[in-house]
XYZ file of C-alpha atoms in Angstrom:
568
model
C 127.665 87.551 161.037
C 131.573 87.874 161.848
C 132.932 90.738 159.789
C 134.247 89.039 156.428
C 137.748 89.155 155.847
C 138.391 91.499 153.234
C 136.903 95.033 152.292
C 136.929 97.162 149.087
C 138.160 100.268 151.732
C 139.799 100.972 155.124
C 140.135 104.147 156.708
C 142.634 103.573 159.126
C 143.955 105.579 162.390
C 140.879 108.345 162.213
C 138.576 109.987 164.967
C 134.685 109.002 163.876
C 132.720 111.881 164.924
C 128.868 110.826 166.216
C 126.387 113.134 164.600
C 124.682 111.658 168.029
C 126.382 112.434 170.365
C 128.896 115.023 169.292
C 131.701 112.954 170.109
C 134.988 112.114 168.466
C 136.117 108.678 168.913
C 139.395 106.615 167.725
C 137.920 103.803 165.164
C 139.103 102.445 161.786
C 135.938 102.601 159.500
C 135.722 99.412 157.217
C 133.747 99.535 153.487
C 132.286 97.045 151.522
C 131.014 97.845 148.256
C 128.552 101.388 148.846
C 128.057 100.664 152.378
C 129.953 101.263 155.674
C 130.548 97.372 156.665
C 131.695 98.446 160.709
C 133.068 100.879 162.610
C 135.770 98.930 164.081
C 138.675 99.362 167.077
C 141.756 100.960 165.802
C 144.437 98.638 164.632
C 141.000 96.116 162.723
C 142.903 92.950 161.362
C 141.020 92.999 157.866
C 142.730 93.167 153.806
C 141.081 95.894 152.445
C 141.717 96.871 148.405
C 142.693 99.775 149.456
C 143.806 101.869 152.423
C 143.273 105.459 153.518
C 146.060 106.268 156.052
C 143.868 108.918 158.622
C 145.874 109.395 161.499
C 145.320 112.914 162.769
C 141.710 113.331 160.444
C 138.180 113.054 161.353
C 135.614 111.002 159.532
C 132.369 112.922 159.149
C 129.293 111.987 157.457
C 129.196 113.176 153.516
C 127.321 116.974 153.378
C 123.870 116.887 152.137
C 122.165 119.819 150.871
C 118.529 119.908 151.140
C 117.609 123.259 149.193
C 119.527 124.126 146.422
C 119.443 125.004 142.256
C 121.921 123.726 140.116
C 121.030 126.187 137.711
C 122.183 129.183 139.897
C 125.638 127.783 139.571
C 125.565 128.528 135.888
C 126.571 124.740 135.191
C 125.158 121.496 133.817
C 124.282 119.231 136.437
C 127.503 116.958 135.992
C 129.807 120.370 135.891
C 127.993 121.166 139.245
C 128.819 117.607 140.409
C 132.745 118.083 140.047
C 133.402 121.177 141.407
C 131.162 120.991 144.469
C 132.249 116.978 145.091
C 135.749 117.785 146.659
C 134.128 120.209 148.821
C 131.802 117.475 150.449
C 128.402 117.808 148.912
C 127.720 114.021 148.209
C 124.204 114.802 147.939
C 121.466 117.446 146.757
C 118.285 117.891 146.590
C 117.868 120.296 143.463
C 114.710 122.170 142.559
C 115.051 123.245 139.101
C 112.672 125.448 138.636
C 115.059 127.953 136.424
C 115.088 126.188 133.736
C 111.635 125.096 134.068
C 110.061 128.290 133.513
C 112.006 128.559 130.927
C 111.053 125.308 129.098
C 108.859 122.976 131.217
C 108.635 119.114 131.656
C 111.257 118.894 129.310
C 113.811 121.002 130.839
C 113.303 119.141 134.185
C 113.049 115.773 132.248
C 116.797 116.718 130.676
C 118.184 117.875 134.067
C 117.321 114.150 135.898
C 119.183 112.487 132.621
C 122.260 114.858 132.810
C 122.303 113.966 136.495
C 122.225 110.244 136.766
C 126.155 109.696 135.876
C 127.250 111.389 138.856
C 128.478 110.602 141.724
C 126.701 112.914 143.578
C 123.286 111.559 144.508
C 121.191 114.103 142.987
C 117.595 114.101 144.473
C 115.004 116.637 142.421
C 111.693 118.592 143.831
C 109.205 119.349 141.062
C 108.602 123.270 140.927
C 105.730 124.180 142.581
C 105.672 127.563 141.018
C 105.820 127.943 137.428
C 105.289 130.917 136.612
C 106.418 132.017 140.110
C 103.627 134.325 140.572
C 100.628 133.675 137.863
C 99.196 136.596 136.093
C 101.823 139.246 137.322
C 104.532 137.283 134.969
C 105.020 135.721 131.741
C 106.916 132.679 131.934
C 108.052 130.547 128.974
C 106.148 127.587 130.560
C 103.295 127.011 133.155
C 102.708 123.872 135.587
C 98.891 122.645 136.370
C 98.591 119.963 139.043
C 98.069 117.372 136.964
C 101.684 117.757 135.350
C 103.356 118.035 138.945
C 101.401 115.205 140.120
C 102.408 113.311 137.142
C 106.301 114.652 137.387
C 105.935 113.413 141.128
C 106.042 109.998 140.064
C 109.166 110.304 138.523
C 112.202 108.513 139.312
C 114.623 110.431 141.764
C 111.633 112.729 142.252
C 111.012 113.484 145.955
C 109.072 116.719 146.823
C 107.090 119.029 146.000
C 109.608 122.544 144.954
C 109.199 125.360 147.310
C 105.928 127.202 147.236
C 107.005 130.847 146.820
C 103.246 131.856 146.087
C 103.054 131.796 150.002
C 99.902 134.660 149.715
C 97.954 132.508 147.136
C 98.315 129.586 149.499
C 96.920 131.568 152.315
C 94.436 132.948 150.364
C 93.265 129.637 149.446
C 93.799 130.231 145.510
C 92.366 127.474 143.604
C 95.214 126.898 141.353
C 98.163 126.196 144.373
C 95.267 124.538 146.379
C 95.235 121.979 143.667
C 99.114 121.746 143.356
C 99.010 121.114 147.473
C 96.035 119.079 147.715
C 98.427 117.063 144.093
C 101.897 116.897 146.184
C 99.745 115.576 149.651
C 97.632 112.773 147.855
C 101.423 111.206 146.196
C 102.585 111.612 150.165
C 105.728 113.819 149.161
C 107.936 116.736 151.127
C 106.468 119.982 150.777
C 109.286 122.954 150.783
C 108.163 126.468 151.878
C 109.062 129.591 150.792
C 107.452 132.332 153.281
C 109.853 135.332 153.991
C 108.679 137.326 157.336
C 105.282 135.076 157.120
C 103.844 135.225 160.761
C 100.715 134.599 162.756
C 97.358 133.037 161.317
C 98.875 133.729 158.246
C 102.050 131.157 159.125
C 99.659 128.634 160.344
C 97.613 128.890 157.276
C 100.659 128.346 155.411
C 101.658 125.150 157.856
C 98.005 123.643 157.796
C 98.287 123.271 153.855
C 101.379 120.943 154.941
C 104.520 123.252 153.920
C 106.744 123.145 156.888
C 109.620 124.190 155.593
C 110.950 127.816 154.785
C 114.834 128.704 153.894
C 114.436 132.575 153.455
C 115.682 135.458 154.943
C 113.543 136.360 158.339
C 113.716 138.556 160.884
C 114.667 136.546 164.517
C 111.715 136.777 165.588
C 110.100 135.362 162.667
C 112.424 132.612 162.845
C 111.993 131.539 166.445
C 108.221 131.681 166.321
C 108.424 129.195 162.675
C 110.869 126.810 164.554
C 108.309 126.724 167.532
C 106.090 125.744 165.617
C 108.254 122.309 163.696
C 108.810 124.475 160.453
C 112.094 123.434 159.597
C 114.697 126.071 159.297
C 117.005 125.657 155.871
C 119.383 128.388 156.953
C 121.715 129.764 154.030
C 124.272 132.211 154.465
C 122.045 135.468 154.352
C 120.006 134.309 157.249
C 123.209 133.553 159.274
C 123.388 136.409 161.399
C 125.155 136.727 164.865
C 121.178 137.270 166.001
C 119.857 134.771 164.898
C 122.488 132.159 166.368
C 122.123 134.030 169.869
C 118.060 133.884 169.623
C 118.152 130.235 168.341
C 120.494 129.662 171.488
C 118.833 131.048 173.820
C 115.687 128.483 173.191
C 115.224 125.819 176.094
C 115.671 123.753 173.306
C 118.304 124.116 170.020
C 115.683 123.428 167.668
C 116.941 121.138 164.218
C 117.866 122.835 161.238
C 119.483 122.529 157.934
C 122.080 125.068 156.134
C 121.306 125.317 152.461
C 123.144 127.201 149.659
C 120.187 127.684 147.439
C 121.607 130.166 144.758
C 125.435 129.866 144.425
C 127.602 130.902 140.770
C 130.651 128.270 139.618
C 133.157 131.558 140.345
C 131.408 131.522 144.411
C 132.037 127.869 144.793
C 135.341 127.299 143.378
C 136.580 130.290 145.294
C 135.170 129.908 148.456
C 133.264 126.562 148.746
C 129.765 125.282 148.579
C 128.271 123.788 151.688
C 131.983 123.982 153.585
C 131.477 127.406 152.893
C 128.188 127.991 154.414
C 129.424 126.175 157.065
C 132.145 128.804 158.336
C 129.591 131.575 158.082
C 127.185 129.380 160.720
C 131.055 129.397 162.588
C 131.638 132.661 161.985
C 128.588 133.642 163.422
C 128.887 131.770 166.571
C 127.432 128.408 166.298
C 129.177 125.420 167.558
C 131.073 123.013 165.481
C 129.300 119.846 166.216
C 125.586 121.608 165.406
C 127.121 122.658 162.235
C 128.053 119.561 161.223
C 124.387 118.230 162.604
C 122.900 120.610 160.145
C 125.061 119.171 157.569
C 124.632 115.614 157.506
C 122.057 114.592 160.298
C 118.975 116.938 159.623
C 118.657 117.334 156.294
C 119.243 113.455 155.904
C 116.357 113.241 157.887
C 114.232 116.263 156.376
C 114.928 114.346 152.690
C 113.712 110.732 154.068
C 117.955 109.247 153.266
C 117.770 106.575 156.392
C 120.820 105.576 154.768
C 123.355 108.390 155.379
C 124.008 111.092 157.380
C 125.431 109.285 159.783
C 128.924 107.498 160.466
C 127.428 103.703 161.475
C 127.436 100.297 159.975
C 124.682 99.736 157.263
C 124.876 103.426 155.912
C 125.681 104.623 152.560
C 129.805 105.204 152.549
C 129.335 109.185 151.915
C 132.032 110.625 154.029
C 134.440 113.320 154.753
C 138.004 113.644 156.028
C 138.490 116.626 158.195
C 141.936 118.109 159.771
C 139.468 119.512 162.576
C 136.080 120.086 163.510
C 136.192 124.085 162.977
C 137.723 123.177 159.401
C 134.686 122.103 157.397
C 136.504 122.054 154.097
C 137.351 118.039 153.139
C 140.771 116.377 153.238
C 139.738 113.705 151.352
C 135.609 112.694 150.296
C 134.368 109.290 150.031
C 131.358 108.708 147.876
C 129.539 105.418 147.725
C 132.312 103.936 148.627
C 134.832 105.480 146.597
C 137.267 108.264 146.846
C 136.428 110.999 144.524
C 138.288 113.884 145.893
C 141.479 113.969 148.010
C 144.055 111.245 148.967
C 146.258 110.589 145.915
C 143.128 112.039 143.180
C 143.612 114.968 141.638
C 141.029 116.875 143.228
C 138.253 116.483 140.635
C 137.095 114.423 138.089
C 137.972 115.163 134.690
C 135.505 117.582 132.585
C 133.247 115.693 130.750
C 131.878 116.398 126.978
C 129.835 119.070 126.656
C 125.914 117.722 126.883
C 123.687 118.284 124.050
C 121.803 121.762 124.551
C 117.810 121.188 123.468
C 117.380 124.860 124.664
C 119.392 126.904 122.472
C 116.480 128.893 120.923
C 115.018 130.246 124.136
C 115.370 133.763 123.463
C 112.804 134.830 121.045
C 114.007 138.590 120.682
C 115.147 140.510 117.710
C 117.917 142.484 118.023
C 116.902 145.811 120.236
C 116.383 149.151 118.063
C 116.588 152.352 119.164
C 113.017 152.449 119.632
C 113.148 149.804 122.145
C 115.323 151.288 124.612
C 113.023 154.337 124.699
C 110.763 154.587 128.130
C 106.904 155.525 126.917
C 104.132 156.747 129.104
C 100.786 157.627 128.441
C 101.196 160.934 130.455
C 101.175 164.889 129.895
C 103.673 167.267 129.260
C 105.217 167.875 132.818
C 106.894 166.452 135.487
C 106.119 163.364 137.294
C 106.618 161.247 140.254
C 107.225 157.296 139.401
C 107.952 155.005 141.885
C 111.172 153.360 141.531
C 112.698 150.226 142.943
C 115.336 150.862 146.019
C 118.285 148.464 146.267
C 120.536 147.922 148.722
C 123.995 146.352 149.336
C 123.492 143.274 151.484
C 119.969 141.486 150.896
C 117.879 140.891 147.903
C 114.637 143.376 149.611
C 113.705 146.017 147.593
C 112.153 149.202 149.180
C 109.551 151.344 147.285
C 111.321 154.514 146.395
C 109.887 157.569 144.439
C 111.877 159.634 141.444
C 110.443 162.782 139.744
C 111.174 162.715 135.917
C 110.273 164.846 133.146
C 107.793 163.470 130.590
C 107.731 164.963 127.040
C 106.055 163.962 124.186
C 104.665 160.632 125.906
C 108.567 160.156 126.187
C 110.035 159.736 129.570
C 113.725 161.750 129.571
C 115.595 159.051 132.484
C 119.097 159.532 131.423
C 121.390 161.557 133.032
C 118.672 161.570 135.750
C 118.208 157.797 137.445
C 119.053 154.367 136.088
C 116.381 152.408 134.908
C 115.821 148.644 135.098
C 113.713 147.914 132.032
C 112.087 143.913 131.503
C 111.768 142.471 127.831
C 109.410 139.353 127.369
C 111.582 136.887 125.593
C 109.729 133.522 125.803
C 106.438 134.318 123.005
C 108.063 137.115 120.971
C 105.276 139.495 122.331
C 107.206 142.642 121.691
C 106.542 143.505 125.427
C 108.337 145.648 127.995
C 108.414 147.585 131.073
C 110.400 149.912 132.538
C 111.219 151.745 136.026
C 113.984 153.345 138.174
C 116.336 152.388 140.118
C 117.859 153.953 143.100
C 120.826 152.840 145.861
C 123.773 152.382 144.145
C 125.732 155.561 142.260
C 126.359 153.934 138.747
C 128.669 154.958 136.223
C 127.789 155.450 132.505
C 126.315 151.880 131.581
C 124.347 149.110 131.524
C 124.368 144.931 132.453
C 122.032 142.744 131.119
C 120.844 139.240 131.773
C 118.352 136.085 131.107
C 119.100 134.818 134.052
C 116.492 136.635 136.190
C 114.574 135.123 138.560
C 111.746 133.173 138.105
C 110.881 133.799 134.934
C 113.927 134.497 133.196
C 113.068 136.913 131.410
C 116.131 139.513 129.017
C 116.512 142.180 132.407
C 118.604 145.223 131.828
C 119.731 147.650 134.280
C 121.205 151.077 132.582
C 122.220 154.517 132.855
C 122.391 155.075 129.341
C 120.037 153.958 126.486
C 122.926 153.365 124.203
C 124.359 151.080 126.657
C 121.143 149.211 127.481
C 120.707 148.549 124.000
C 124.184 147.149 123.919
C 124.074 144.849 126.937
C 120.906 143.733 125.518
C 121.736 142.455 122.355
C 124.983 140.964 122.897
C 122.825 138.769 125.182
C 120.047 138.365 122.722
C 123.033 137.105 120.246
C 124.827 134.565 122.398
C 120.930 133.143 123.322
C 121.109 134.063 126.575
C 123.503 135.219 129.077
C 124.862 137.952 131.014
C 127.063 141.037 129.970
C 128.464 144.550 131.381
C 128.765 147.343 129.373
C 130.512 150.341 130.709
C 131.130 153.135 128.940
C 135.034 153.799 128.509
C 135.524 149.891 129.320
C 135.501 146.680 127.422
C 132.439 144.684 127.263
C 131.998 141.859 129.890
C 130.005 138.904 128.387
C 129.340 135.248 129.739
C 127.133 133.568 127.370
C 124.465 131.258 128.723
C 122.912 129.288 126.205
C 121.129 126.622 128.179
C 117.682 128.258 128.497
C 119.484 130.901 128.588
C 120.311 130.633 132.284
C 123.085 127.788 132.287
C 126.222 126.877 129.909
C 127.763 124.136 128.780
C 131.336 125.352 129.063
C 133.654 123.734 131.898
C 133.290 124.780 135.117
C 136.683 126.719 135.590
C 135.610 128.529 131.945
C 132.153 129.497 133.654
C 133.783 130.093 136.653
C 135.901 132.748 134.879
C 133.804 133.760 133.404
C 131.545 135.027 135.990
C 133.813 135.970 138.144
C 134.795 138.994 135.052
C 131.150 139.763 135.024
C 131.064 140.154 139.165
C 133.862 141.994 139.254
C 132.419 144.499 136.534
C 129.324 145.012 138.379
C 131.560 145.990 141.016
C 133.257 148.542 138.710
C 130.219 149.805 137.365
C 129.286 150.479 140.916
C 126.524 147.809 141.896
C 128.404 147.074 145.258
C 126.487 144.398 146.519
C 127.609 141.670 148.439
C 125.783 139.204 145.654
C 125.979 141.159 142.676
C 124.556 138.312 140.574
C 121.288 137.665 142.958
C 120.661 141.507 143.131
C 120.328 141.952 139.640
C 118.363 139.197 139.093
C 116.074 138.866 142.072
C 114.810 142.167 141.204
C 111.978 140.535 138.623
C 110.747 137.678 141.180
C 107.653 138.942 142.258
C 107.558 136.665 145.369
C 110.625 138.326 146.866
C 109.636 141.260 148.993
C 108.712 144.266 148.532
C 108.202 145.270 145.481
C 109.266 143.841 142.181
C 109.483 144.832 138.270
C 108.088 142.155 135.595
C 107.286 142.369 132.221
C 103.806 143.166 133.062
C 104.672 145.400 135.832
C 105.258 146.609 139.136
C 103.952 144.090 141.906
C 103.602 145.026 145.325
C 104.598 142.011 146.875
C 103.296 141.654 150.030
C 99.822 142.387 148.956
C 100.355 140.181 145.665
C 98.762 143.336 143.413
C 99.394 145.965 141.058
C 101.774 148.884 142.362
C 100.860 152.064 140.224
C 103.899 153.416 138.310
C 102.886 156.822 138.764
C 102.974 157.840 142.146
C 101.437 161.309 141.470
């Protein structure tokens, strides 16, 4: 059939990047409806409802994020889409395991509904681990294999979300086996989470049908996984120059995706989304063509999206216009055939009205009293060696350490001697709390409290002072969730997150300003981590090596076992 005489959008005078061959070819792109009608020779004669003059620009496919969590932006889905579309992210696979750990099936249904009106394509993964580690933490909800099987049939759901309890999979635990089997019967993809899993254990994980991993591995383990066909999903912390070099030394460069996993609103507005991850990959030594394939073709194939990821006739018109291959931030973004950012648009669509919040009562804690900030231990008077968590400034790995503290009349005297991590169960009103020392940073007198704490999102506080602990915690409790940094001698910095204690209904710029203020306050306190949000919020994640604290106690992650809080 000959090309029609009219089209809806004509992108004229561009160079079109082929993700298949790595070439840039001069062409005009003809768009009808939400599809690419033709990639035509320059100067095609056709009437167009709208013409984009792209002289000197490069047309590439829109970016696809194959692994991410919208809640980590601290925004609701529509606001997330509003600030990431202008950065070129036209499709995401979102795993809402943060809010689902708080409020279960209803929360996932709400997330899907909130995303329906966004121009960005939002596909969904059903969380596989609610809670993340059964029996080792208290979440607000629990999903059975039957729940998950039903939810996998919901509209827009394509994937079983990251299987974080990888030790249970390797051990063949009945619960995880039933969840994995339910997903395999549905014929969906199974996403993985298995940091540094290797050898026969890795083989068992792959045997279960889980064939991707987005966690940080040593270069040796990453190559081992790639050799076996496990799709590497590389987020920012994974992108070392050493890993890139090792991958390029292989006879064939394996397919992989670039993903964001967790990015807060301030980071997105300041640095970008997938375009930021692309710059990190370029700086680590990847070629521009390799980076663009990892943002487009490879994630499209992973997600089974044969209709996108390529600039070609018949494909969805999700496109980015770039100044150069090594400059991944778009000048203009087209999504579903519509110009959604750049050109003569304002750069972002206007903020919508705040969505309804059915999860505003998720922090079921009374304000803390002085007694709630006392660390009690059933130990005789004397000096005792306690197991501690050692944090580092680079990633979320926490090593076991030791701190000697005095105990008098069943009370551990920690103030002035160490920082502590305290976890308060906040979903069911049990009144349960745990404490453990934290070392690794030189902190001033103060505290930070948060209900955004992976993955069960119990109230989590790091403090060097009991008074600051109570003050920060009560600010968060009073706002139905959020993050607070309370440093002695400085004004408190507080970001309310009333949607399940993990998201805000406010517009993105307001949330970004609050998140940036929290980040700055954490750094000013002495928490000198390159991603302070993630560092604080993952100290309670019992599937993230090496030692973590939940409301039930210290967890030795690799062994999937309890750690004695007292060493001697």
